[in-house]
mmCIF file with all atom_site columns, C-alpha atoms in Angstrom:
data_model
loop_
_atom_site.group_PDB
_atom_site.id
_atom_site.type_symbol
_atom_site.label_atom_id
_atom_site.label_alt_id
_atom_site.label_comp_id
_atom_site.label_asym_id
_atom_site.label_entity_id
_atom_site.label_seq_id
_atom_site.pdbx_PDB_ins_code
_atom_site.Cartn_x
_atom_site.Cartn_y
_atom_site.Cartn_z
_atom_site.occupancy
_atom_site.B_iso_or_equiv
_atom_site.pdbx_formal_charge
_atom_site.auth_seq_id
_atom_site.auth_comp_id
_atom_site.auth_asym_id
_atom_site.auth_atom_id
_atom_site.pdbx_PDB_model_num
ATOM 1   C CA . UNK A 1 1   ? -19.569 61.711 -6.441  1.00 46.00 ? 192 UNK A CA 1
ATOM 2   C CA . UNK A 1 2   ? -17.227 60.360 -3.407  1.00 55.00 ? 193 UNK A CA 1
ATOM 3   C CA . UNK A 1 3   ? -18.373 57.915 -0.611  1.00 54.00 ? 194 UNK A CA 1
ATOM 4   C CA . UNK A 1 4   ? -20.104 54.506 -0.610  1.00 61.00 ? 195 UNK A CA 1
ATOM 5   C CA . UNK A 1 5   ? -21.671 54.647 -4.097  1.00 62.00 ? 196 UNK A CA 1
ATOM 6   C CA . UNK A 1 6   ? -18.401 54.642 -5.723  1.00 60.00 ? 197 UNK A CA 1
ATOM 7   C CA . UNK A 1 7   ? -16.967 50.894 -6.455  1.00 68.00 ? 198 UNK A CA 1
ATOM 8   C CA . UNK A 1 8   ? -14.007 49.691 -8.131  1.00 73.00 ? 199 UNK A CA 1
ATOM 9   C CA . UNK A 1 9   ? -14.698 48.491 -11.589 1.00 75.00 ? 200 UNK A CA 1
ATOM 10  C CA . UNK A 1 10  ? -14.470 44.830 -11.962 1.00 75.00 ? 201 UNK A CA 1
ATOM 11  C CA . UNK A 1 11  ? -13.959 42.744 -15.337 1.00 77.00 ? 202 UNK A CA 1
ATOM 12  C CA . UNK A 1 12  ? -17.406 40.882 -15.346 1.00 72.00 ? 203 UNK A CA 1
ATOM 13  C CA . UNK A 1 13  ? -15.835 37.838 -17.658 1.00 74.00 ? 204 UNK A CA 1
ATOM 14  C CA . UNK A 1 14  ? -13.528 37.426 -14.347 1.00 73.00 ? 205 UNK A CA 1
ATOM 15  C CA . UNK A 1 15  ? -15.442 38.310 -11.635 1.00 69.00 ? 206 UNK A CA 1
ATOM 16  C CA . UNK A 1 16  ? -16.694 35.485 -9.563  1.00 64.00 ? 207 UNK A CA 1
ATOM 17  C CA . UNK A 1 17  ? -20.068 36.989 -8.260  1.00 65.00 ? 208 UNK A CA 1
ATOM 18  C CA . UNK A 1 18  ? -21.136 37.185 -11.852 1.00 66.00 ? 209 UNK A CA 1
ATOM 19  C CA . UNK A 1 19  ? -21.285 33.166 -12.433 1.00 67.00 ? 210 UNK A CA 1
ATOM 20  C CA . UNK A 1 20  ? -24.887 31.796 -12.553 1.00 71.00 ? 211 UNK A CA 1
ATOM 21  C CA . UNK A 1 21  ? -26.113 30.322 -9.061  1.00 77.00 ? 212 UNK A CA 1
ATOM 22  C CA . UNK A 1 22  ? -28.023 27.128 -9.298  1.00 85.00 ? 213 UNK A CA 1
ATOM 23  C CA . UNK A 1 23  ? -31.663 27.230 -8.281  1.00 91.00 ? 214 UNK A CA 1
ATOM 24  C CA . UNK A 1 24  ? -31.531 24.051 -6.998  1.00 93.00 ? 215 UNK A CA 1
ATOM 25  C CA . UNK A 1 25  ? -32.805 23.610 -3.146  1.00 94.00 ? 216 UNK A CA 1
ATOM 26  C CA . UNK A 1 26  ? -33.751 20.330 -0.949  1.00 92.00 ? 217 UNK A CA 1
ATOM 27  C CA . UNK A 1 27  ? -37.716 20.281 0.435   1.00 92.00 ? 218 UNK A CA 1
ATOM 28  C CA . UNK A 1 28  ? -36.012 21.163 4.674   1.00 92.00 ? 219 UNK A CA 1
ATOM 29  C CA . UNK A 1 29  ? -34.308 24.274 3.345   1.00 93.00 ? 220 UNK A CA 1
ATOM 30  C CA . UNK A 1 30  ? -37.309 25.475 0.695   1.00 94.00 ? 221 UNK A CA 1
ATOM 31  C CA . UNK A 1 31  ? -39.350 24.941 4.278   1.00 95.00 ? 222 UNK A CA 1
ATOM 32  C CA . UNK A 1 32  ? -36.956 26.944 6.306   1.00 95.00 ? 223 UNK A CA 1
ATOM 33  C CA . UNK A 1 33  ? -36.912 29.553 4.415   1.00 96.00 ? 224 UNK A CA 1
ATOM 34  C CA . UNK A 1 34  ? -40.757 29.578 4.288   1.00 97.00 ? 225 UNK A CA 1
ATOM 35  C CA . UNK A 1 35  ? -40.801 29.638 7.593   1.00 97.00 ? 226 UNK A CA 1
ATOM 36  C CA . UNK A 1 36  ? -38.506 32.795 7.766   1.00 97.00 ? 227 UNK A CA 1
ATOM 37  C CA . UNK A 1 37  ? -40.467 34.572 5.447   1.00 97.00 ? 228 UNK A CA 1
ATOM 38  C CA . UNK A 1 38  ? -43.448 34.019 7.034   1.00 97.00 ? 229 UNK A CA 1
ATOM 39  C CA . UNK A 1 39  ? -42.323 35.080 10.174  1.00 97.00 ? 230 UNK A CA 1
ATOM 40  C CA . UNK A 1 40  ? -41.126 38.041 8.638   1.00 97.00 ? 231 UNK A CA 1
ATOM 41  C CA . UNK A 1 41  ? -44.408 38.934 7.351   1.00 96.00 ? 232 UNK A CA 1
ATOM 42  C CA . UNK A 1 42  ? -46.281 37.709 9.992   1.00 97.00 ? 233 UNK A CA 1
ATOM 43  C CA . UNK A 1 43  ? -44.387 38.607 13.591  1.00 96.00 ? 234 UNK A CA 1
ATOM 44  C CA . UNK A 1 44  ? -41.661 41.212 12.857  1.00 96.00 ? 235 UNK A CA 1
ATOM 45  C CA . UNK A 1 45  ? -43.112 43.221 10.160  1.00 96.00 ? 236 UNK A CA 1
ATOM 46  C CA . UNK A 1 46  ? -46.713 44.085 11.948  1.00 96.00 ? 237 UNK A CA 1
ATOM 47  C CA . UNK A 1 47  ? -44.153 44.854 15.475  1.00 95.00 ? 238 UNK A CA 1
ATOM 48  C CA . UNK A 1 48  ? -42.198 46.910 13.548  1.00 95.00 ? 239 UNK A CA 1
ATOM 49  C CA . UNK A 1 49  ? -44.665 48.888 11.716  1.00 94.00 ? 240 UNK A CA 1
ATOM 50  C CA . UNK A 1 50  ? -46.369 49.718 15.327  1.00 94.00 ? 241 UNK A CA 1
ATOM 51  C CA . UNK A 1 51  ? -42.986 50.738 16.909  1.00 92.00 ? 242 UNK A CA 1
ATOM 52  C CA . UNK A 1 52  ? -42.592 53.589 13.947  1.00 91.00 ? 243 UNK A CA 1
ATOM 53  C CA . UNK A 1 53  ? -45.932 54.725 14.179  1.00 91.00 ? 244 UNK A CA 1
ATOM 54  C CA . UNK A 1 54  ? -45.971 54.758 18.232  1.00 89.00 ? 245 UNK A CA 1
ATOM 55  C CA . UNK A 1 55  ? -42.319 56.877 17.148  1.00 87.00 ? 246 UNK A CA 1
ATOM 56  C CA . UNK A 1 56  ? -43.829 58.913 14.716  1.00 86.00 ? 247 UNK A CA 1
ATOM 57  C CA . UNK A 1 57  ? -46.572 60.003 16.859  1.00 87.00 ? 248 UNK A CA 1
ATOM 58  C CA . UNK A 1 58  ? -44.038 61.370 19.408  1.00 82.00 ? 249 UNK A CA 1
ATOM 59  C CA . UNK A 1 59  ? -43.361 64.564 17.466  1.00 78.00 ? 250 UNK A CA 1
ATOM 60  C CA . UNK A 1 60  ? -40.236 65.928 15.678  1.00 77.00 ? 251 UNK A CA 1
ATOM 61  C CA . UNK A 1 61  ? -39.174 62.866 13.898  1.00 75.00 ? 252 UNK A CA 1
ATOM 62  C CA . UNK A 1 62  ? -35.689 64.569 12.682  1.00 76.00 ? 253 UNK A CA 1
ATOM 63  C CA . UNK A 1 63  ? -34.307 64.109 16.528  1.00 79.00 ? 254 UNK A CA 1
ATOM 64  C CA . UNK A 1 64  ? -36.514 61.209 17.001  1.00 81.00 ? 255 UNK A CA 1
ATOM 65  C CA . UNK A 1 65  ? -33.392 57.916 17.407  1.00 86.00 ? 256 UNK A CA 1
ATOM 66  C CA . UNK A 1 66  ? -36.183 55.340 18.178  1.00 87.00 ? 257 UNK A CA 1
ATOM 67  C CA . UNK A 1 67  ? -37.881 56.332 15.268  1.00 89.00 ? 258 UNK A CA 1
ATOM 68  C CA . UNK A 1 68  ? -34.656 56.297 12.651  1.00 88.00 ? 259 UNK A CA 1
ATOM 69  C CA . UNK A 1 69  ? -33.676 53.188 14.053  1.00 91.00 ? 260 UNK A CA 1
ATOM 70  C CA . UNK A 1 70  ? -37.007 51.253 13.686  1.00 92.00 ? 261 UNK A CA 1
ATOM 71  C CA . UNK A 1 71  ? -37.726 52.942 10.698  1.00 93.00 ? 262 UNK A CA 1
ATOM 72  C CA . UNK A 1 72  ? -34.361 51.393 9.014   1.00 94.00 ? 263 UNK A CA 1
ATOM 73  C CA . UNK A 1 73  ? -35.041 48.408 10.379  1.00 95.00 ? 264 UNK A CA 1
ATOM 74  C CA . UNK A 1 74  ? -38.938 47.773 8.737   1.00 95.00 ? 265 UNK A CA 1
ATOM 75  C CA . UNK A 1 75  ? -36.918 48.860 5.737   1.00 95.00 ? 266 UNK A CA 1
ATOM 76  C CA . UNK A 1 76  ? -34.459 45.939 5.957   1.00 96.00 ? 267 UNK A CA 1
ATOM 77  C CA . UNK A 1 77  ? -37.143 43.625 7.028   1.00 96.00 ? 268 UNK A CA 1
ATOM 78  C CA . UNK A 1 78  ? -39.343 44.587 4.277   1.00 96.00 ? 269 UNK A CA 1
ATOM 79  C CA . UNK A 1 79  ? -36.431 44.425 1.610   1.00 95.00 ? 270 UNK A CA 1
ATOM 80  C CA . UNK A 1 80  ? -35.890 40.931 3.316   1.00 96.00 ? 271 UNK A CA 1
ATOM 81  C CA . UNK A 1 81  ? -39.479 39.672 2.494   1.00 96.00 ? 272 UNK A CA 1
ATOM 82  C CA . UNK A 1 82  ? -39.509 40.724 -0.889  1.00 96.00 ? 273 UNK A CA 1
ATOM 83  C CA . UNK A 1 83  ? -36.351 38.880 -1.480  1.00 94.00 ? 274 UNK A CA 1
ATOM 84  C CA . UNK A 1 84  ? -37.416 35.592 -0.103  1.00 95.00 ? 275 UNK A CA 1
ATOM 85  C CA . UNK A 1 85  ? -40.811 36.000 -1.849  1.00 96.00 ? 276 UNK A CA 1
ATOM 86  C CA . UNK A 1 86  ? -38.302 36.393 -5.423  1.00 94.00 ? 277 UNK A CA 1
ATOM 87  C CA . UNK A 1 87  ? -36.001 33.704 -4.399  1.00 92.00 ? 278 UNK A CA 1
ATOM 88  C CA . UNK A 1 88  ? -39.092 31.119 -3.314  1.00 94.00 ? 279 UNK A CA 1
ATOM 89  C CA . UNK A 1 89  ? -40.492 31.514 -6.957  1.00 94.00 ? 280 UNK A CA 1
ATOM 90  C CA . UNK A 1 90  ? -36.964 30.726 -8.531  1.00 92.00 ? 281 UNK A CA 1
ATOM 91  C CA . UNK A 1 91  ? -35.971 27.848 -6.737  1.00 93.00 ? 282 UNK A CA 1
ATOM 92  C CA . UNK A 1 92  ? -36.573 24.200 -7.839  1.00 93.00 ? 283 UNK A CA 1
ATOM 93  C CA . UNK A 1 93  ? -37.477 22.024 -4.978  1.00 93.00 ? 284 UNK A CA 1
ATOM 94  C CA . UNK A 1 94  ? -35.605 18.888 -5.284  1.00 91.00 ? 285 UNK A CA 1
ATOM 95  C CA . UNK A 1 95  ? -37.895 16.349 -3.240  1.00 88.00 ? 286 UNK A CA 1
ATOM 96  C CA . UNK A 1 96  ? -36.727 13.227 -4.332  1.00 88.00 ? 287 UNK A CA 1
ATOM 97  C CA . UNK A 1 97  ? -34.302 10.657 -4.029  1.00 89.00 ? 288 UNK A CA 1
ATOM 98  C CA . UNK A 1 98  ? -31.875 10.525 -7.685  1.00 89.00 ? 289 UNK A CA 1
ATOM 99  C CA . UNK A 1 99  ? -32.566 7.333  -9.611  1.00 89.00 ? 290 UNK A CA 1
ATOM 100 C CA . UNK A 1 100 ? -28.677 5.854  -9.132  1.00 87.00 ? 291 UNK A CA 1
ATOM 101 C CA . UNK A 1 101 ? -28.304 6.406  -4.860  1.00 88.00 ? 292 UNK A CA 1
ATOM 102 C CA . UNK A 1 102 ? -24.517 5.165  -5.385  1.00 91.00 ? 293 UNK A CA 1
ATOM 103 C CA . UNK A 1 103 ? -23.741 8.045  -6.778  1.00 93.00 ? 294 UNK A CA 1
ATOM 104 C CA . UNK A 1 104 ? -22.784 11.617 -5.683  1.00 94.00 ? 295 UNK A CA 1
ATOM 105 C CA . UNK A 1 105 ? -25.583 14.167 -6.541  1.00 94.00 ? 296 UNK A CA 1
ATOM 106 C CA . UNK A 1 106 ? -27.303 16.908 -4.967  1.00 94.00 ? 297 UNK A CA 1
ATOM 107 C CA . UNK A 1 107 ? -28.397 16.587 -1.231  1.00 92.00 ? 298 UNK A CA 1
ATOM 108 C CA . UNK A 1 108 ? -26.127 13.616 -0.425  1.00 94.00 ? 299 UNK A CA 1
ATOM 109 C CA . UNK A 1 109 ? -24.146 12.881 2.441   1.00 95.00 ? 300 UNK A CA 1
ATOM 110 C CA . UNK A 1 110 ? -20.280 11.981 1.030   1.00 95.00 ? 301 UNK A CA 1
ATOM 111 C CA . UNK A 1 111 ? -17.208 10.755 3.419   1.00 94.00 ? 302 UNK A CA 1
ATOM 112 C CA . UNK A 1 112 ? -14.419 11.815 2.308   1.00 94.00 ? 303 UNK A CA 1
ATOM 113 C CA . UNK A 1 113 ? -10.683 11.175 3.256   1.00 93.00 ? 304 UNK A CA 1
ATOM 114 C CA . UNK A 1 114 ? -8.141  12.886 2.283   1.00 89.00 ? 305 UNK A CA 1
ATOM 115 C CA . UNK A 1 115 ? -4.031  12.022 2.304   1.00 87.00 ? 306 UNK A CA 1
ATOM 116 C CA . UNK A 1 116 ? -3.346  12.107 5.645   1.00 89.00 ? 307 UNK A CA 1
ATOM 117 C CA . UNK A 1 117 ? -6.533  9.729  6.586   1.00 89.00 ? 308 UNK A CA 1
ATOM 118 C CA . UNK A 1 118 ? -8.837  12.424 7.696   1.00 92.00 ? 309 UNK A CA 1
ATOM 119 C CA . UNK A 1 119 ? -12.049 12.099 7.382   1.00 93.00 ? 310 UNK A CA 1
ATOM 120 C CA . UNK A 1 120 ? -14.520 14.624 6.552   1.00 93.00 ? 311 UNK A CA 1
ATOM 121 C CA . UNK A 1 121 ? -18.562 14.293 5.848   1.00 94.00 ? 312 UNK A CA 1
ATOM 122 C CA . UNK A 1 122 ? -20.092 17.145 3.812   1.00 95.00 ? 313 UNK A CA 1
ATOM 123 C CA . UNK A 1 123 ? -23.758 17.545 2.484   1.00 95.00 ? 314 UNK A CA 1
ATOM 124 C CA . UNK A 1 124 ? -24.103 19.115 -1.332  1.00 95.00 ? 315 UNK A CA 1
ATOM 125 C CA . UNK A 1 125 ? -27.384 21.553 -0.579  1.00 94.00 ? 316 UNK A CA 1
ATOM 126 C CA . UNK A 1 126 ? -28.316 24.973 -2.355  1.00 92.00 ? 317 UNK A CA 1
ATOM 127 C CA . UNK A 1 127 ? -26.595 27.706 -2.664  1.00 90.00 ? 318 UNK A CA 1
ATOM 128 C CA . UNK A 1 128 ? -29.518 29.344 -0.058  1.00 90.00 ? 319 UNK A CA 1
ATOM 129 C CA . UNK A 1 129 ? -29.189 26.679 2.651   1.00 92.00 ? 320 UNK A CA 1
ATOM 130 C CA . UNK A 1 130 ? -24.946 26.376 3.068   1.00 92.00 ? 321 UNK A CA 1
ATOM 131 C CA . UNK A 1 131 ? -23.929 25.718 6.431   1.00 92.00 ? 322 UNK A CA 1
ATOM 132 C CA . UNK A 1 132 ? -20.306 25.717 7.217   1.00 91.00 ? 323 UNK A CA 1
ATOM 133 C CA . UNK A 1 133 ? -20.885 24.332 11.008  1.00 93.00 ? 324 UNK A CA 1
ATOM 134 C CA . UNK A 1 134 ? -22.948 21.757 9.781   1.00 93.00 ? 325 UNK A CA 1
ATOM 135 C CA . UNK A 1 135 ? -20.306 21.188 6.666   1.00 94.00 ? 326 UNK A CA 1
ATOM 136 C CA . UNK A 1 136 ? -23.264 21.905 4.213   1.00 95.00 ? 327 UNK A CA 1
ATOM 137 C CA . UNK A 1 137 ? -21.756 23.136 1.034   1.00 94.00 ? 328 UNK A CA 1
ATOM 138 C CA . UNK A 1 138 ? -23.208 24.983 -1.905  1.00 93.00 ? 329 UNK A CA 1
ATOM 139 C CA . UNK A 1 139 ? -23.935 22.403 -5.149  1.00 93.00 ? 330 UNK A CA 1
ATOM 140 C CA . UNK A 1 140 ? -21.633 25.335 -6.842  1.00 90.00 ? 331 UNK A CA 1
ATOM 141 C CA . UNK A 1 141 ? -18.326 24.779 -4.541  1.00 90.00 ? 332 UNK A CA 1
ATOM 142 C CA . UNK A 1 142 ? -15.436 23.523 -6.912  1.00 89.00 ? 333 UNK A CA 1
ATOM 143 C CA . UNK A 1 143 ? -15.447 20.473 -3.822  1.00 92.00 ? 334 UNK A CA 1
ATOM 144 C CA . UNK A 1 144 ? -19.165 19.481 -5.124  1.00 93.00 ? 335 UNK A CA 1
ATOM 145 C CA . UNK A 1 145 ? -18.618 19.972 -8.311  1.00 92.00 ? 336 UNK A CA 1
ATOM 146 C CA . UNK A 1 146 ? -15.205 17.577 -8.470  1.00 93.00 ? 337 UNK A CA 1
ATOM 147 C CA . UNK A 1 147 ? -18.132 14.865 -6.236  1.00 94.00 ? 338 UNK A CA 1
ATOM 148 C CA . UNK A 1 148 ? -21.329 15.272 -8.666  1.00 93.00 ? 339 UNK A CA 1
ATOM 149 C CA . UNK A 1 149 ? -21.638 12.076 -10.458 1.00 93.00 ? 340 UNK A CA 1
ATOM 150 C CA . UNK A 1 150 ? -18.627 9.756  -8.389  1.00 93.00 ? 341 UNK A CA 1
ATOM 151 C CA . UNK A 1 151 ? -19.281 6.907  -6.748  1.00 92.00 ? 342 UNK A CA 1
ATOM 152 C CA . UNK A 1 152 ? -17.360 5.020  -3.773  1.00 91.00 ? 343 UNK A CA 1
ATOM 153 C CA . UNK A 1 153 ? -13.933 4.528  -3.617  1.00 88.00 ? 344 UNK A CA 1
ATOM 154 C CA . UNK A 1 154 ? -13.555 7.045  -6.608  1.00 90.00 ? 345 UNK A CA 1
ATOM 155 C CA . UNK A 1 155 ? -10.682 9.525  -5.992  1.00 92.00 ? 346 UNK A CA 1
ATOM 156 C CA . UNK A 1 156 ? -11.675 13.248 -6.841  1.00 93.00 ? 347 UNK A CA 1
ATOM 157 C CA . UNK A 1 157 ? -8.865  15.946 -7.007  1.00 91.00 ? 348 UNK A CA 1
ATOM 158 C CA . UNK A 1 158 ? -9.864  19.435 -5.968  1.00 90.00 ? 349 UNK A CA 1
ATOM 159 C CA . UNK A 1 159 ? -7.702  21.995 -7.240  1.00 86.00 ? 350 UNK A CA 1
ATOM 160 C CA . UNK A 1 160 ? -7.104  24.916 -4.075  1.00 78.00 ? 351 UNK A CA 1
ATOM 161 C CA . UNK A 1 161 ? -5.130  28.204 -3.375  1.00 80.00 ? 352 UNK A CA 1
ATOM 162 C CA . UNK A 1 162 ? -3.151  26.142 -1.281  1.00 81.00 ? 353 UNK A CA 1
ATOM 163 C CA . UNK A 1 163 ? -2.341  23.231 -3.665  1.00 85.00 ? 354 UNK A CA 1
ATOM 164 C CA . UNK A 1 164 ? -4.520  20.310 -5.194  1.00 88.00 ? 355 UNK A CA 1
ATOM 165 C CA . UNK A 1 165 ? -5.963  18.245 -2.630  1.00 89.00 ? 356 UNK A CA 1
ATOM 166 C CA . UNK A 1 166 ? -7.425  14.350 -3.192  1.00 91.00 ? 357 UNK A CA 1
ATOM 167 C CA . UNK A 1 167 ? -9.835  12.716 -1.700  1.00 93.00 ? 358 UNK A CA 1
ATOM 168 C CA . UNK A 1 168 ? -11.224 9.048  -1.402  1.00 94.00 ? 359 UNK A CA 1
ATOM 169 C CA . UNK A 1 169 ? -15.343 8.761  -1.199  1.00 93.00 ? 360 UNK A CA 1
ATOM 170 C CA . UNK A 1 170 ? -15.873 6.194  1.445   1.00 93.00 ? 361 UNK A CA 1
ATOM 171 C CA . UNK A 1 171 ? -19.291 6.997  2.197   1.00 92.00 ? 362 UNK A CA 1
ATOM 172 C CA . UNK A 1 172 ? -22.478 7.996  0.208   1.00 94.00 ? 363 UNK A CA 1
ATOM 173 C CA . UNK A 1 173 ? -25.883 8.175  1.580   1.00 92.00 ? 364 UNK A CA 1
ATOM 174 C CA . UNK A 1 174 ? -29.304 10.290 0.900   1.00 92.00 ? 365 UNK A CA 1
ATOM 175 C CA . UNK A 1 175 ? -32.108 11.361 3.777   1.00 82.00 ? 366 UNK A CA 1
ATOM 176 C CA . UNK A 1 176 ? -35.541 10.407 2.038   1.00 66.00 ? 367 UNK A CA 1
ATOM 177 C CA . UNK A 1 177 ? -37.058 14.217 1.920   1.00 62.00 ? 368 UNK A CA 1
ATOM 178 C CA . UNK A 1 178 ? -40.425 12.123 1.992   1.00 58.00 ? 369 UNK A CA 1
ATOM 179 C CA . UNK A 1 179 ? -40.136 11.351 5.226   1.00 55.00 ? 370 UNK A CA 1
#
């Protein structure tokens, strides 16, 4: 069989999607995505549902576009909601502040500089909630990794495609998730 099911054959000791995710999340991104499931279920699935059968009722449903298209989409959306509803059960909720707050762990806020006195501030979130805008990266990243467990002033090397890179933590601070 030719086409799109075919896929090259990958070494799973060696392939990088294969390594466990951590089912860590903080309480703001357990809430978001919540909130995106239940919108899901709630606003877009129920639209949806009525747009195919308004479709369906037109007739011949083989030349029917509006009813392919929505009918693909309420398939995505509906694949959507039952992953979110599989994800929400596996996550662990992390709604507290760690015992030692002068050290790097997950959902802090580190400073970094690096060499050439740039400075950088990155959050360590779940591997659901990264944000490279907002410089939220995954508790996975080889970056938050090298961080977990340093404390100011410590110098952390990250090894990179481009070379290793080291940075000094000038700045460490936590956003209560009680509040």
């Amino acid at each position: 069989m030719k086409g799109r099911n075919m896929t090259r054959w990958r070494d799973p000791a060696k392939d990088p999607r294969q390594e466990p995710k951590s089912n860590l999340i903080t309480l703001e991104g357990a809430e978001r995505l919540r909130g995106i499931l239940d919108h899901l279920s709630r606003v877009k699935r129920p639209a949806l549902s009525a747009k195919v059968g308004e479709a369906a009722a037109l007739g011949d449903r083989s030349e029917n576009a509006d009813y392919t298209y929505n009918k693909k989409e309420l398939n995505r959306v509906i694949a959507r909601i039952r992953y979110l509803t599989k994800r929400l059960d596996e996550l662990q909720v992390v709604d507290r502040l760690p015992a030692a707050t002068d050290k790097v762990y997950f959902g802090a806020f580190v400073t970094l500089e690096d060499e050439e006195g740039e400075e950088m501030r990155i959050r360590i979130v779940g591997h659901d909630e990264t944000d490279t805008a907002k410089r939220w990266i995954s508790v996975d990243a080889p970056l938050a990794r090298a961080l977990l467990g340093k404390a100011l002033d410590d110098d952390v090397t990250v090894k990179a495609p481009a070379g290793d890179t080291t940075y000094v933590i000038t700045d460490i601070a936590y956003r209560d998730p009680q509040q």
